[in-house]
């Protein structure tokens, strides 16, 4: 489990984890955040759940209104499930032995099933709005 805090969003990367009971997955993750990372969530959260069968699940928690829930003692969740294809963004496609890739807006994007996972140490995982890259980008098969 990797945790990032970007643009007032708490992002939790759950590589290799896919669960049909999204409410249970969120509650279990919230408990782990409190226990292992000392992060306690209180209030009303919108939770975007991104699921890719090759990667796993990414939870994106965003607090609805910071001032409204200051003394709120529990967590309420509004869950939005998004099953999409995750992509790796790379700077130089020649550094990788990808079977295929997308070229979109002067950047290279590799589908997760098209690359060896050992090569993914220095790449950026793209999990949001990948449909635009897939639909508008140029697919190149090597």
mmCIF file with all atom_site columns, C-alpha atoms in Angstrom:
data_model
loop_
_atom_site.group_PDB
_atom_site.id
_atom_site.type_symbol
_atom_site.label_atom_id
_atom_site.label_alt_id
_atom_site.label_comp_id
_atom_site.label_asym_id
_atom_site.label_entity_id
_atom_site.label_seq_id
_atom_site.pdbx_PDB_ins_code
_atom_site.Cartn_x
_atom_site.Cartn_y
_atom_site.Cartn_z
_atom_site.occupancy
_atom_site.B_iso_or_equiv
_atom_site.pdbx_formal_charge
_atom_site.auth_seq_id
_atom_site.auth_comp_id
_atom_site.auth_asym_id
_atom_site.auth_atom_id
_atom_site.pdbx_PDB_model_num
ATOM 1   C CA . UNK A 1 1   ? 0.000   0.000  0.000   1.00 0.00 ? 1   UNK A CA 1
ATOM 2   C CA . UNK A 1 2   ? 1.383   3.374  -1.056  1.00 0.00 ? 2   UNK A CA 1
ATOM 3   C CA . UNK A 1 3   ? -0.167  6.634  0.141   1.00 0.00 ? 3   UNK A CA 1
ATOM 4   C CA . UNK A 1 4   ? 0.160   10.071 -1.506  1.00 0.00 ? 4   UNK A CA 1
ATOM 5   C CA . UNK A 1 5   ? -1.435  13.404 -0.621  1.00 0.00 ? 5   UNK A CA 1
ATOM 6   C CA . UNK A 1 6   ? -1.821  15.471 -3.795  1.00 0.00 ? 6   UNK A CA 1
ATOM 7   C CA . UNK A 1 7   ? -4.047  18.526 -4.329  1.00 0.00 ? 7   UNK A CA 1
ATOM 8   C CA . UNK A 1 8   ? -6.051  17.927 -1.122  1.00 0.00 ? 8   UNK A CA 1
ATOM 9   C CA . UNK A 1 9   ? -6.712  14.333 -2.189  1.00 0.00 ? 9   UNK A CA 1
ATOM 10  C CA . UNK A 1 10  ? -5.519  11.307 -0.289  1.00 0.00 ? 10  UNK A CA 1
ATOM 11  C CA . UNK A 1 11  ? -4.551  8.676  -2.846  1.00 0.00 ? 11  UNK A CA 1
ATOM 12  C CA . UNK A 1 12  ? -4.074  5.063  -1.795  1.00 0.00 ? 12  UNK A CA 1
ATOM 13  C CA . UNK A 1 13  ? -2.484  2.622  -4.235  1.00 0.00 ? 13  UNK A CA 1
ATOM 14  C CA . UNK A 1 14  ? -3.524  -0.997 -3.617  1.00 0.00 ? 14  UNK A CA 1
ATOM 15  C CA . UNK A 1 15  ? -1.451  -2.970 -6.096  1.00 0.00 ? 15  UNK A CA 1
ATOM 16  C CA . UNK A 1 16  ? -2.794  -6.459 -6.695  1.00 0.00 ? 16  UNK A CA 1
ATOM 17  C CA . UNK A 1 17  ? -5.986  -5.874 -4.691  1.00 0.00 ? 17  UNK A CA 1
ATOM 18  C CA . UNK A 1 18  ? -9.414  -6.029 -6.313  1.00 0.00 ? 18  UNK A CA 1
ATOM 19  C CA . UNK A 1 19  ? -12.485 -6.398 -4.111  1.00 0.00 ? 19  UNK A CA 1
ATOM 20  C CA . UNK A 1 20  ? -16.137 -6.548 -5.159  1.00 0.00 ? 20  UNK A CA 1
ATOM 21  C CA . UNK A 1 21  ? -17.275 -5.090 -1.813  1.00 0.00 ? 21  UNK A CA 1
ATOM 22  C CA . UNK A 1 22  ? -16.035 -1.522 -2.291  1.00 0.00 ? 22  UNK A CA 1
ATOM 23  C CA . UNK A 1 23  ? -17.519 -0.221 0.962   1.00 0.00 ? 23  UNK A CA 1
ATOM 24  C CA . UNK A 1 24  ? -15.662 -2.919 2.915   1.00 0.00 ? 24  UNK A CA 1
ATOM 25  C CA . UNK A 1 25  ? -12.427 -2.202 1.022   1.00 0.00 ? 25  UNK A CA 1
ATOM 26  C CA . UNK A 1 26  ? -12.697 1.509  1.856   1.00 0.00 ? 26  UNK A CA 1
ATOM 27  C CA . UNK A 1 27  ? -13.420 0.876  5.551   1.00 0.00 ? 27  UNK A CA 1
ATOM 28  C CA . UNK A 1 28  ? -10.563 -1.621 5.806   1.00 0.00 ? 28  UNK A CA 1
ATOM 29  C CA . UNK A 1 29  ? -8.202  0.858  4.117   1.00 0.00 ? 29  UNK A CA 1
ATOM 30  C CA . UNK A 1 30  ? -9.321  3.695  6.427   1.00 0.00 ? 30  UNK A CA 1
ATOM 31  C CA . UNK A 1 31  ? -8.534  1.502  9.439   1.00 0.00 ? 31  UNK A CA 1
ATOM 32  C CA . UNK A 1 32  ? -5.071  0.702  8.054   1.00 0.00 ? 32  UNK A CA 1
ATOM 33  C CA . UNK A 1 33  ? -4.426  4.396  7.383   1.00 0.00 ? 33  UNK A CA 1
ATOM 34  C CA . UNK A 1 34  ? -5.159  5.161  11.028  1.00 0.00 ? 34  UNK A CA 1
ATOM 35  C CA . UNK A 1 35  ? -3.185  2.211  12.415  1.00 0.00 ? 35  UNK A CA 1
ATOM 36  C CA . UNK A 1 36  ? -0.057  2.290  10.239  1.00 0.00 ? 36  UNK A CA 1
ATOM 37  C CA . UNK A 1 37  ? 0.152   5.860  8.901   1.00 0.00 ? 37  UNK A CA 1
ATOM 38  C CA . UNK A 1 38  ? -1.492  7.812  11.737  1.00 0.00 ? 38  UNK A CA 1
ATOM 39  C CA . UNK A 1 39  ? -3.975  9.301  9.246   1.00 0.00 ? 39  UNK A CA 1
ATOM 40  C CA . UNK A 1 40  ? -7.489  9.618  10.628  1.00 0.00 ? 40  UNK A CA 1
ATOM 41  C CA . UNK A 1 41  ? -10.328 10.415 8.279   1.00 0.00 ? 41  UNK A CA 1
ATOM 42  C CA . UNK A 1 42  ? -13.432 12.172 9.601   1.00 0.00 ? 42  UNK A CA 1
ATOM 43  C CA . UNK A 1 43  ? -16.272 13.720 7.673   1.00 0.00 ? 43  UNK A CA 1
ATOM 44  C CA . UNK A 1 44  ? -17.906 13.183 4.309   1.00 0.00 ? 44  UNK A CA 1
ATOM 45  C CA . UNK A 1 45  ? -15.559 11.909 1.605   1.00 0.00 ? 45  UNK A CA 1
ATOM 46  C CA . UNK A 1 46  ? -16.060 11.427 -2.094  1.00 0.00 ? 46  UNK A CA 1
ATOM 47  C CA . UNK A 1 47  ? -14.121 8.284  -2.965  1.00 0.00 ? 47  UNK A CA 1
ATOM 48  C CA . UNK A 1 48  ? -13.193 7.675  -6.579  1.00 0.00 ? 48  UNK A CA 1
ATOM 49  C CA . UNK A 1 49  ? -12.226 4.032  -6.925  1.00 0.00 ? 49  UNK A CA 1
ATOM 50  C CA . UNK A 1 50  ? -10.188 3.234  -10.019 1.00 0.00 ? 50  UNK A CA 1
ATOM 51  C CA . UNK A 1 51  ? -9.905  -0.464 -10.885 1.00 0.00 ? 51  UNK A CA 1
ATOM 52  C CA . UNK A 1 52  ? -7.615  -2.052 -13.449 1.00 0.00 ? 52  UNK A CA 1
ATOM 53  C CA . UNK A 1 53  ? -7.426  -5.856 -13.676 1.00 0.00 ? 53  UNK A CA 1
ATOM 54  C CA . UNK A 1 54  ? -3.678  -5.733 -14.408 1.00 0.00 ? 54  UNK A CA 1
ATOM 55  C CA . UNK A 1 55  ? -2.767  -3.360 -11.548 1.00 0.00 ? 55  UNK A CA 1
ATOM 56  C CA . UNK A 1 56  ? -5.355  -3.487 -8.794  1.00 0.00 ? 56  UNK A CA 1
ATOM 57  C CA . UNK A 1 57  ? -7.216  -0.621 -7.134  1.00 0.00 ? 57  UNK A CA 1
ATOM 58  C CA . UNK A 1 58  ? -6.548  3.037  -6.448  1.00 0.00 ? 58  UNK A CA 1
ATOM 59  C CA . UNK A 1 59  ? -8.677  4.898  -3.890  1.00 0.00 ? 59  UNK A CA 1
ATOM 60  C CA . UNK A 1 60  ? -8.851  8.668  -4.181  1.00 0.00 ? 60  UNK A CA 1
ATOM 61  C CA . UNK A 1 61  ? -10.362 10.288 -1.052  1.00 0.00 ? 61  UNK A CA 1
ATOM 62  C CA . UNK A 1 62  ? -11.412 13.944 -1.210  1.00 0.00 ? 62  UNK A CA 1
ATOM 63  C CA . UNK A 1 63  ? -13.075 15.686 1.738   1.00 0.00 ? 63  UNK A CA 1
ATOM 64  C CA . UNK A 1 64  ? -16.325 17.399 0.745   1.00 0.00 ? 64  UNK A CA 1
ATOM 65  C CA . UNK A 1 65  ? -16.043 20.493 2.983   1.00 0.00 ? 65  UNK A CA 1
ATOM 66  C CA . UNK A 1 66  ? -13.201 20.965 5.453   1.00 0.00 ? 66  UNK A CA 1
ATOM 67  C CA . UNK A 1 67  ? -14.987 23.384 7.809   1.00 0.00 ? 67  UNK A CA 1
ATOM 68  C CA . UNK A 1 68  ? -18.318 21.587 7.952   1.00 0.00 ? 68  UNK A CA 1
ATOM 69  C CA . UNK A 1 69  ? -16.976 18.353 9.463   1.00 0.00 ? 69  UNK A CA 1
ATOM 70  C CA . UNK A 1 70  ? -14.349 19.662 11.896  1.00 0.00 ? 70  UNK A CA 1
ATOM 71  C CA . UNK A 1 71  ? -15.926 17.971 14.948  1.00 0.00 ? 71  UNK A CA 1
ATOM 72  C CA . UNK A 1 72  ? -17.488 15.085 13.031  1.00 0.00 ? 72  UNK A CA 1
ATOM 73  C CA . UNK A 1 73  ? -16.488 11.788 14.664  1.00 0.00 ? 73  UNK A CA 1
ATOM 74  C CA . UNK A 1 74  ? -17.169 9.320  11.850  1.00 0.00 ? 74  UNK A CA 1
ATOM 75  C CA . UNK A 1 75  ? -16.578 8.857  8.147   1.00 0.00 ? 75  UNK A CA 1
ATOM 76  C CA . UNK A 1 76  ? -19.320 8.939  5.526   1.00 0.00 ? 76  UNK A CA 1
ATOM 77  C CA . UNK A 1 77  ? -18.410 7.820  2.021   1.00 0.00 ? 77  UNK A CA 1
ATOM 78  C CA . UNK A 1 78  ? -19.798 8.550  -1.405  1.00 0.00 ? 78  UNK A CA 1
ATOM 79  C CA . UNK A 1 79  ? -18.225 5.872  -3.588  1.00 0.00 ? 79  UNK A CA 1
ATOM 80  C CA . UNK A 1 80  ? -17.783 6.213  -7.342  1.00 0.00 ? 80  UNK A CA 1
ATOM 81  C CA . UNK A 1 81  ? -16.439 3.132  -9.135  1.00 0.00 ? 81  UNK A CA 1
ATOM 82  C CA . UNK A 1 82  ? -14.440 3.562  -12.340 1.00 0.00 ? 82  UNK A CA 1
ATOM 83  C CA . UNK A 1 83  ? -13.178 0.490  -14.183 1.00 0.00 ? 83  UNK A CA 1
ATOM 84  C CA . UNK A 1 84  ? -10.542 1.746  -16.601 1.00 0.00 ? 84  UNK A CA 1
ATOM 85  C CA . UNK A 1 85  ? -7.218  0.845  -18.144 1.00 0.00 ? 85  UNK A CA 1
ATOM 86  C CA . UNK A 1 86  ? -4.187  2.194  -16.289 1.00 0.00 ? 86  UNK A CA 1
ATOM 87  C CA . UNK A 1 87  ? -1.177  3.354  -18.295 1.00 0.00 ? 87  UNK A CA 1
ATOM 88  C CA . UNK A 1 88  ? 2.470   4.036  -17.535 1.00 0.00 ? 88  UNK A CA 1
ATOM 89  C CA . UNK A 1 89  ? 3.785   7.379  -18.778 1.00 0.00 ? 89  UNK A CA 1
ATOM 90  C CA . UNK A 1 90  ? 7.434   7.240  -19.842 1.00 0.00 ? 90  UNK A CA 1
ATOM 91  C CA . UNK A 1 91  ? 9.820   9.876  -21.122 1.00 0.00 ? 91  UNK A CA 1
ATOM 92  C CA . UNK A 1 92  ? 11.737  7.752  -23.605 1.00 0.00 ? 92  UNK A CA 1
ATOM 93  C CA . UNK A 1 93  ? 10.037  4.735  -25.156 1.00 0.00 ? 93  UNK A CA 1
ATOM 94  C CA . UNK A 1 94  ? 13.401  3.314  -26.276 1.00 0.00 ? 94  UNK A CA 1
ATOM 95  C CA . UNK A 1 95  ? 14.281  2.608  -22.622 1.00 0.00 ? 95  UNK A CA 1
ATOM 96  C CA . UNK A 1 96  ? 11.540  -0.021 -22.452 1.00 0.00 ? 96  UNK A CA 1
ATOM 97  C CA . UNK A 1 97  ? 10.742  -3.264 -24.232 1.00 0.00 ? 97  UNK A CA 1
ATOM 98  C CA . UNK A 1 98  ? 7.047   -2.589 -24.648 1.00 0.00 ? 98  UNK A CA 1
ATOM 99  C CA . UNK A 1 99  ? 4.872   -4.667 -26.989 1.00 0.00 ? 99  UNK A CA 1
ATOM 100 C CA . UNK A 1 100 ? 2.733   -1.619 -27.738 1.00 0.00 ? 100 UNK A CA 1
ATOM 101 C CA . UNK A 1 101 ? 2.358   1.998  -26.638 1.00 0.00 ? 101 UNK A CA 1
ATOM 102 C CA . UNK A 1 102 ? 0.296   5.115  -27.200 1.00 0.00 ? 102 UNK A CA 1
ATOM 103 C CA . UNK A 1 103 ? 1.742   8.407  -28.390 1.00 0.00 ? 103 UNK A CA 1
ATOM 104 C CA . UNK A 1 104 ? -0.369  11.326 -27.188 1.00 0.00 ? 104 UNK A CA 1
ATOM 105 C CA . UNK A 1 105 ? 0.525   15.028 -26.822 1.00 0.00 ? 105 UNK A CA 1
ATOM 106 C CA . UNK A 1 106 ? 4.260   14.375 -27.220 1.00 0.00 ? 106 UNK A CA 1
ATOM 107 C CA . UNK A 1 107 ? 4.327   11.709 -24.480 1.00 0.00 ? 107 UNK A CA 1
ATOM 108 C CA . UNK A 1 108 ? 4.505   7.932  -24.475 1.00 0.00 ? 108 UNK A CA 1
ATOM 109 C CA . UNK A 1 109 ? 2.036   5.743  -22.585 1.00 0.00 ? 109 UNK A CA 1
ATOM 110 C CA . UNK A 1 110 ? 2.446   2.005  -22.129 1.00 0.00 ? 110 UNK A CA 1
ATOM 111 C CA . UNK A 1 111 ? -0.447  -0.322 -21.210 1.00 0.00 ? 111 UNK A CA 1
ATOM 112 C CA . UNK A 1 112 ? 0.347   -2.346 -18.091 1.00 0.00 ? 112 UNK A CA 1
ATOM 113 C CA . UNK A 1 113 ? -0.056  -5.654 -19.908 1.00 0.00 ? 113 UNK A CA 1
ATOM 114 C CA . UNK A 1 114 ? 2.494   -4.575 -22.513 1.00 0.00 ? 114 UNK A CA 1
ATOM 115 C CA . UNK A 1 115 ? 5.542   -4.176 -20.250 1.00 0.00 ? 115 UNK A CA 1
ATOM 116 C CA . UNK A 1 116 ? 7.596   -6.224 -17.826 1.00 0.00 ? 116 UNK A CA 1
ATOM 117 C CA . UNK A 1 117 ? 6.771   -5.096 -14.277 1.00 0.00 ? 117 UNK A CA 1
ATOM 118 C CA . UNK A 1 118 ? 10.480  -5.039 -13.372 1.00 0.00 ? 118 UNK A CA 1
ATOM 119 C CA . UNK A 1 119 ? 10.902  -2.112 -15.761 1.00 0.00 ? 119 UNK A CA 1
ATOM 120 C CA . UNK A 1 120 ? 8.364   0.125  -14.007 1.00 0.00 ? 120 UNK A CA 1
ATOM 121 C CA . UNK A 1 121 ? 10.550  1.640  -11.300 1.00 0.00 ? 121 UNK A CA 1
ATOM 122 C CA . UNK A 1 122 ? 10.974  5.040  -12.982 1.00 0.00 ? 122 UNK A CA 1
ATOM 123 C CA . UNK A 1 123 ? 7.607   5.526  -14.652 1.00 0.00 ? 123 UNK A CA 1
ATOM 124 C CA . UNK A 1 124 ? 4.496   7.470  -13.728 1.00 0.00 ? 124 UNK A CA 1
ATOM 125 C CA . UNK A 1 125 ? 1.247   5.566  -13.281 1.00 0.00 ? 125 UNK A CA 1
ATOM 126 C CA . UNK A 1 126 ? -1.696  7.237  -15.031 1.00 0.00 ? 126 UNK A CA 1
ATOM 127 C CA . UNK A 1 127 ? -5.063  6.087  -13.703 1.00 0.00 ? 127 UNK A CA 1
ATOM 128 C CA . UNK A 1 128 ? -7.402  9.006  -14.328 1.00 0.00 ? 128 UNK A CA 1
ATOM 129 C CA . UNK A 1 129 ? -8.794  10.026 -17.734 1.00 0.00 ? 129 UNK A CA 1
ATOM 130 C CA . UNK A 1 130 ? -6.874  7.372  -19.644 1.00 0.00 ? 130 UNK A CA 1
ATOM 131 C CA . UNK A 1 131 ? -9.779  6.970  -22.078 1.00 0.00 ? 131 UNK A CA 1
ATOM 132 C CA . UNK A 1 132 ? -8.755  10.233 -23.734 1.00 0.00 ? 132 UNK A CA 1
ATOM 133 C CA . UNK A 1 133 ? -5.218  8.928  -24.276 1.00 0.00 ? 133 UNK A CA 1
ATOM 134 C CA . UNK A 1 134 ? -6.479  5.596  -25.607 1.00 0.00 ? 134 UNK A CA 1
ATOM 135 C CA . UNK A 1 135 ? -9.154  7.092  -27.878 1.00 0.00 ? 135 UNK A CA 1
ATOM 136 C CA . UNK A 1 136 ? -7.243  10.138 -29.185 1.00 0.00 ? 136 UNK A CA 1
ATOM 137 C CA . UNK A 1 137 ? -3.658  8.855  -29.041 1.00 0.00 ? 137 UNK A CA 1
ATOM 138 C CA . UNK A 1 138 ? -1.854  6.859  -31.693 1.00 0.00 ? 138 UNK A CA 1
ATOM 139 C CA . UNK A 1 139 ? -1.461  3.158  -30.872 1.00 0.00 ? 139 UNK A CA 1
ATOM 140 C CA . UNK A 1 140 ? 1.870   1.786  -32.025 1.00 0.00 ? 140 UNK A CA 1
ATOM 141 C CA . UNK A 1 141 ? 2.456   -1.970 -31.929 1.00 0.00 ? 141 UNK A CA 1
ATOM 142 C CA . UNK A 1 142 ? 6.075   -3.055 -31.850 1.00 0.00 ? 142 UNK A CA 1
#
